[in-house]
Coordinates of C-alpha atoms in Angstrom, one line a residue:
M16 CA 14.9 -56.8 -42.0
T17 CA 13.0 -56.7 -38.7
R18 CA 11.3 -53.5 -37.4
W19 CA 14.2 -53.2 -34.9
E20 CA 16.8 -53.2 -37.7
H21 CA 18.2 -50.1 -39.6
E22 CA 20.2 -50.3 -42.7
G23 CA 23.8 -51.1 -41.9
Q24 CA 23.0 -52.1 -38.3
S25 CA 22.7 -55.5 -36.7
P26 CA 19.6 -56.4 -34.7
A27 CA 19.8 -55.3 -31.1
P28 CA 20.3 -58.1 -28.6
Q29 CA 17.2 -59.3 -26.9
D30 CA 18.4 -58.3 -23.4
A31 CA 18.9 -54.6 -24.5
F32 CA 15.3 -53.9 -23.9
P33 CA 13.9 -53.9 -20.4
T34 CA 11.1 -56.3 -19.5
R35 CA 7.8 -55.1 -18.1
R36 CA 8.9 -56.0 -14.6
E37 CA 12.1 -53.9 -15.0
L38 CA 10.2 -50.9 -16.3
H39 CA 7.8 -51.1 -13.3
A40 CA 10.8 -51.3 -11.0
R41 CA 12.4 -48.2 -12.6
R42 CA 9.2 -46.2 -12.3
R43 CA 9.0 -47.0 -8.6
Q44 CA 12.6 -46.0 -8.2
T45 CA 11.9 -42.7 -9.9
R46 CA 8.9 -42.0 -7.7
R47 CA 11.0 -42.7 -4.6
S48 CA 13.7 -40.3 -5.9
R49 CA 11.1 -37.6 -6.5
R50 CA 9.7 -38.1 -3.0
R51 CA 13.2 -37.7 -1.5
R52 CA 13.7 -34.5 -3.4
G53 CA 10.3 -33.1 -2.6
P54 CA 10.9 -31.7 0.9
R55 CA 13.6 -29.3 -0.3
W56 CA 10.9 -26.7 -1.4
P57 CA 9.2 -26.5 2.1
L58 CA 12.7 -26.2 3.6
V59 CA 13.5 -23.3 1.3
A60 CA 10.2 -21.7 2.0
A61 CA 10.7 -22.1 5.8
G62 CA 14.1 -20.5 5.4
V63 CA 12.7 -17.5 3.6
I64 CA 9.9 -17.2 6.2
A65 CA 12.4 -17.4 9.0
A66 CA 14.5 -14.7 7.4
L67 CA 11.5 -12.5 6.9
V68 CA 10.4 -13.0 10.5
G69 CA 13.9 -12.4 11.7
G70 CA 14.0 -9.2 9.7
L71 CA 10.7 -8.0 11.0
A72 CA 11.8 -8.8 14.6
V73 CA 14.9 -6.7 14.1
A74 CA 12.9 -3.9 12.5
Y75 CA 10.3 -4.1 15.3
A76 CA 13.1 -3.9 17.9
N77 CA 14.7 -0.9 16.2
L78 CA 11.4 1.0 16.1
D79 CA 10.7 0.2 19.7
N80 CA 14.2 1.3 20.8
N81 CA 13.7 4.6 18.9
I82 CA 11.0 5.7 21.3
T83 CA 11.9 7.7 24.4
R84 CA 9.7 6.6 27.3
I85 CA 9.0 8.5 30.5
D86 CA 7.3 7.1 33.6
V87 CA 5.0 9.9 34.6
A88 CA 2.8 8.0 37.0
G89 CA 4.4 9.5 40.1
S90 CA 4.1 13.1 38.6
L91 CA 0.3 13.1 38.1
G92 CA -0.8 13.1 41.7
T93 CA -3.6 11.0 43.3
D94 CA -6.5 13.3 42.6
R95 CA -6.9 12.3 39.0
P96 CA -10.4 12.1 37.3
E97 CA -12.5 8.9 37.7
V98 CA -13.1 6.8 34.6
E99 CA -16.8 7.3 33.7
V100 CA -17.0 4.7 31.0
E101 CA -14.8 1.6 30.5
G102 CA -13.3 1.1 27.0
P103 CA -12.6 4.5 25.4
L104 CA -9.0 5.7 25.0
N105 CA -7.9 9.3 25.5
I106 CA -4.4 10.1 24.1
L107 CA -2.8 13.6 24.4
V108 CA -0.6 14.4 21.4
M109 CA 1.7 17.3 21.6
G110 CA 4.0 18.9 19.0
S111 CA 7.0 20.3 20.8
D112 CA 8.6 23.3 19.2
T113 CA 12.1 22.3 20.4
R114 CA 14.7 23.3 17.9
Q115 CA 17.1 20.5 18.7
G116 CA 18.2 18.3 15.8
L117 CA 17.2 20.8 13.1
G118 CA 20.8 21.6 12.3
T119 CA 19.9 25.3 11.8
T120 CA 19.0 28.3 13.9
E121 CA 16.6 29.7 11.3
Y122 CA 13.7 28.8 13.6
G123 CA 15.4 30.3 16.6
T124 CA 16.9 28.4 19.5
D125 CA 15.3 26.9 22.6
T126 CA 17.1 29.4 24.8
A127 CA 16.0 32.4 22.7
E128 CA 12.4 31.1 22.6
G129 CA 12.3 30.6 26.4
G130 CA 12.5 26.8 26.2
A131 CA 10.4 24.2 24.4
Q132 CA 6.7 24.7 24.4
S133 CA 3.8 22.6 23.0
D134 CA 3.1 24.3 19.7
T135 CA 0.4 21.8 18.7
N136 CA -2.0 20.2 21.2
L137 CA -4.4 17.4 20.2
L138 CA -6.7 15.3 22.4
V139 CA -7.5 12.1 20.5
H140 CA -10.6 10.3 21.8
L141 CA -11.2 6.7 20.5
S142 CA -14.7 5.4 21.3
A143 CA -15.1 2.2 23.3
D144 CA -16.5 0.4 20.3
R145 CA -13.7 1.8 18.1
R146 CA -16.2 3.0 15.6
R147 CA -15.5 6.7 16.1
A148 CA -12.5 8.9 16.6
L149 CA -12.6 12.5 17.8
V150 CA -9.5 14.8 17.5
V151 CA -9.8 18.0 19.6
S152 CA -7.4 20.8 18.9
I153 CA -6.5 23.0 21.9
P154 CA -5.5 26.5 21.0
R155 CA -2.0 27.2 22.2
D156 CA -3.1 30.8 23.2
S157 CA -5.8 29.5 25.5
M158 CA -5.6 31.1 29.0
V159 CA -6.5 28.3 31.5
K160 CA -6.2 27.5 35.2
A161 CA -3.0 25.5 35.8
P162 CA -0.9 24.3 38.8
E163 CA 1.4 27.1 39.9
D164 CA 4.3 24.7 40.5
C165 CA 3.9 21.5 38.4
N166 CA 6.7 19.9 40.4
D167 CA 4.6 20.1 43.6
L168 CA 1.8 17.7 43.7
S169 CA 0.0 19.8 46.3
S170 CA -0.3 22.5 43.7
T171 CA -3.4 21.9 41.6
V172 CA -5.6 23.5 39.1
D173 CA -8.1 24.5 41.8
N174 CA -5.5 26.5 43.8
G175 CA -3.4 27.3 40.8
V176 CA -2.8 30.3 38.5
V177 CA -4.0 31.4 35.0
R178 CA -1.4 30.5 32.4
Q179 CA -1.2 30.4 28.6
W180 CA -1.7 26.8 27.5
N181 CA 1.5 26.2 25.6
K182 CA 3.6 27.4 28.5
N183 CA 2.6 24.5 30.7
F184 CA 4.9 22.2 28.7
N185 CA 7.8 24.5 29.4
Q186 CA 6.8 24.6 33.1
G187 CA 6.8 20.9 33.7
G188 CA 6.8 18.9 30.4
A189 CA 4.0 16.4 29.6
P190 CA 3.0 15.8 33.2
C191 CA 2.2 19.5 33.7
V192 CA 0.1 19.5 30.5
I193 CA -1.8 16.4 31.5
R194 CA -2.5 17.7 35.0
T195 CA -3.8 21.0 33.5
L196 CA -6.0 19.2 31.0
E197 CA -7.4 16.7 33.6
G198 CA -8.0 19.5 36.1
N199 CA -10.0 21.6 33.7
T200 CA -12.0 18.9 31.9
D201 CA -12.3 16.0 34.4
I202 CA -11.2 13.7 31.5
R203 CA -8.6 11.1 32.4
I204 CA -5.7 10.8 30.0
D205 CA -4.6 7.3 29.2
H206 CA -1.5 8.0 27.1
F207 CA 0.6 10.9 25.8
V208 CA 2.8 11.3 22.8
V209 CA 5.3 14.2 22.1
I210 CA 6.7 14.7 18.6
D211 CA 9.3 17.4 17.9
F212 CA 9.9 19.7 14.9
M213 CA 12.5 17.4 13.4
G214 CA 10.2 14.4 13.7
F215 CA 7.5 16.2 11.8
R216 CA 9.9 17.1 9.0
T217 CA 11.3 13.6 8.6
M218 CA 7.8 12.0 8.6
V219 CA 6.6 14.2 5.8
D220 CA 9.8 13.5 3.8
A221 CA 9.3 9.7 4.4
L222 CA 5.9 10.0 2.8
G223 CA 7.3 11.7 -0.3
G224 CA 5.7 15.1 0.6
I225 CA 2.2 16.2 1.1
E226 CA 0.1 18.1 -1.5
V227 CA -1.6 21.4 -0.5
C228 CA -3.5 24.0 -2.4
L229 CA -2.9 27.7 -1.6
P230 CA -5.7 30.1 -2.4
E231 CA -3.3 33.0 -2.5
D232 CA 0.4 33.9 -2.5
V233 CA 2.0 33.5 0.9
A234 CA 5.2 34.9 2.3
D235 CA 5.6 34.4 6.0
R236 CA 9.1 35.4 7.3
D237 CA 8.6 34.0 10.8
A238 CA 7.6 30.6 9.6
H239 CA 10.1 30.7 6.7
F240 CA 7.4 29.8 4.2
S241 CA 6.9 31.4 0.8
K242 CA 4.8 30.0 -2.1
E243 CA 2.7 31.3 -4.9
A244 CA -1.0 30.4 -5.1
G245 CA -1.8 27.0 -6.5
R246 CA -1.1 23.3 -5.8
H247 CA 2.3 22.3 -4.3
I248 CA 3.8 19.2 -2.9
L249 CA 5.6 20.2 0.3
D250 CA 8.7 18.5 1.6
G251 CA 9.3 18.2 5.3
K252 CA 10.9 21.6 5.8
E253 CA 8.2 23.4 3.7
A254 CA 5.5 21.5 5.6
L255 CA 6.8 22.6 8.9
G256 CA 6.7 26.3 7.8
Y257 CA 3.2 25.7 6.3
V258 CA 1.6 24.4 9.6
R259 CA 3.4 27.1 11.7
M260 CA 2.7 30.2 9.6
R261 CA 0.1 32.4 11.2
K262 CA 0.5 36.2 10.8
S263 CA 0.6 36.4 7.0
V264 CA -2.6 34.4 6.3
G265 CA -6.2 34.9 7.1
D266 CA -6.9 36.8 10.3
G267 CA -3.5 35.9 11.7
S268 CA -5.1 34.0 14.6
D269 CA -4.1 30.7 16.2
L270 CA -7.6 29.4 15.3
G271 CA -6.9 29.9 11.6
R272 CA -3.6 28.0 12.0
I273 CA -5.4 25.2 13.8
E274 CA -7.8 24.8 10.9
R275 CA -4.9 24.5 8.5
Q276 CA -3.1 22.1 10.8
Q277 CA -6.2 19.9 11.0
A278 CA -6.5 19.7 7.2
F279 CA -2.8 19.0 6.8
L280 CA -2.9 16.2 9.4
S281 CA -5.9 14.7 7.6
S282 CA -3.9 14.6 4.4
V283 CA -0.9 13.0 6.2
A284 CA -3.3 10.3 7.6
Q285 CA -4.7 9.6 4.2
K286 CA -1.3 9.2 2.7
A287 CA 0.0 7.1 5.6
M288 CA -2.9 4.7 5.2
S289 CA -2.8 4.6 1.4
T290 CA -2.2 1.3 -0.4
S291 CA 0.8 2.8 -2.2
L292 CA 2.6 3.2 1.1
L293 CA 1.5 -0.1 2.6
L294 CA 2.8 -2.0 -0.4
R295 CA 6.2 -0.4 -0.1
P296 CA 7.8 -1.9 3.0
D297 CA 10.9 0.3 2.6
R298 CA 8.9 3.5 2.5
L299 CA 6.6 2.3 5.3
Y300 CA 9.6 1.5 7.5
S301 CA 11.2 4.9 6.8
F302 CA 7.9 6.6 7.9
L303 CA 7.7 4.5 11.1
D304 CA 11.4 5.0 11.8
A305 CA 11.0 8.8 11.4
A306 CA 7.9 8.8 13.6
T307 CA 9.4 6.7 16.4
E308 CA 12.8 8.3 16.4
S309 CA 11.4 11.7 17.4
M310 CA 8.7 10.4 19.8
T311 CA 8.4 10.6 23.5
T312 CA 5.7 8.6 25.2
D313 CA 4.5 7.4 28.6
S314 CA 6.2 4.2 29.8
E315 CA 3.2 2.0 28.8
L316 CA 3.0 3.1 25.2
G317 CA 5.5 1.3 23.0
T318 CA 5.3 -0.2 19.5
S319 CA 3.4 -3.3 20.8
Q320 CA 0.6 -1.2 22.4
M321 CA 0.6 1.2 19.4
A322 CA 0.1 -1.8 17.1
K323 CA -2.8 -3.1 19.2
I324 CA -4.5 0.4 19.1
A325 CA -3.9 0.6 15.4
N326 CA -5.4 -2.8 14.9
S327 CA -8.5 -1.9 17.0
V328 CA -9.2 1.2 14.9
R329 CA -8.5 -0.3 11.4
S330 CA -12.2 -0.3 10.5
I331 CA -12.6 3.4 11.3
G332 CA -13.0 5.3 8.0
L333 CA -11.8 8.8 7.7
D334 CA -15.4 9.8 7.5
K335 CA -15.7 8.7 11.1
V336 CA -12.8 10.8 12.3
E337 CA -14.0 14.2 13.4
F338 CA -11.8 17.2 13.9
V339 CA -13.0 19.9 16.2
T340 CA -11.5 22.9 18.1
V341 CA -12.2 23.8 21.7
P342 CA -14.9 26.5 21.6
T343 CA -13.3 29.8 22.8
E344 CA -14.0 33.4 23.3
Q345 CA -11.8 36.5 23.7
Y346 CA -9.8 36.7 26.9
L347 CA -10.8 40.0 28.5
E348 CA -7.4 40.9 29.9
D349 CA -5.6 40.4 26.6
P350 CA -7.4 40.6 23.2
N351 CA -4.6 38.5 21.7
R352 CA -5.5 35.5 23.9
V353 CA -8.6 33.4 24.2
Q354 CA -10.4 31.5 27.0
W355 CA -12.6 28.4 26.7
S356 CA -16.3 29.3 26.4
E357 CA -19.2 27.6 28.2
A358 CA -19.8 25.6 25.0
A359 CA -16.6 23.7 25.8
D360 CA -18.3 22.1 28.7
A361 CA -20.6 20.1 26.4
L362 CA -17.5 18.9 24.4
W363 CA -15.7 17.7 27.6
E364 CA -18.9 16.0 28.8
A365 CA -19.4 14.1 25.5
I366 CA -15.8 12.8 25.8
R367 CA -16.2 11.8 29.4
F368 CA -19.3 9.7 28.7
D369 CA -18.1 8.5 25.3
R370 CA -21.0 10.1 23.4
P371 CA -20.8 11.3 19.8
L372 CA -20.9 15.1 19.3
T373 CA -23.6 14.7 16.7
E374 CA -26.4 12.1 16.5
E375 CA -25.5 9.3 14.0
P376 CA -28.1 8.7 11.2

């Protein structure tokens, strides 16, 4: 029995086994077949990438369409401050206390409150080298010179009236606030952003809440905020009450509220830039959707410009973001109001010439 035979079987015919030439031909055919199948994976990958890019394009368009833009160039006059240093960016951020969209009257109504006012006012200064950021809080109770009629460009700060800061927004919207700030500080504003109550609430909710630590029990009826002392994770509604409460904590002043707002905004920034959010596209989109849906900006500030600004400051650590409040003193005609002190002049000058407030080591 040969080695090709098994018990009960006949020897296999000689031509049943391929020759060396036939085996070689088969291997070449197999390689050609594999080569023909190879391009399918790049095509699949290209399809996936195209779908992702398409999805991102749709998301980008949705976010961009969310923003309400206003062309204010013709409402700011021709006597605006000169730019002292090329490169820095000055962005005025205002939190409007409009009650629209809240679905409740527990915070009052715009009519009852005398119209929308700027409850929070921040001047964000980004240095020309994008290595520093300065966030200046402007007390809403500041008494400042302002244009008497913000709809009349011949009415200026120099020939204007003294008005409480937050009422300028009610007088003429963002353009009136910009003209008032520029006229008092000689700082040119590049962009503005307005976010309302509802936008603040939805942004906090999109982040999954923000943790705060209360040193004592708090019960503020006006702000609709009540919590025991200790650590709490606040949802959007609670966070709105927390940053608005005033009379029931500390000395009841607007300056105390500003300090609390600054600390809270720092916590929001930390969570918004955290890896846990950046690795969750669904939560990141929810946050950006909430932010843009309640946002009003100048006509030149859309998602594209915002992305460029965000990219330019990506290397700024939170230790390089400085929060300050405009130096003030008591307003003599009303002890419940304040006016900017002479120390504020040094602050405005540092911003105009893009100098750090403190010497860097």
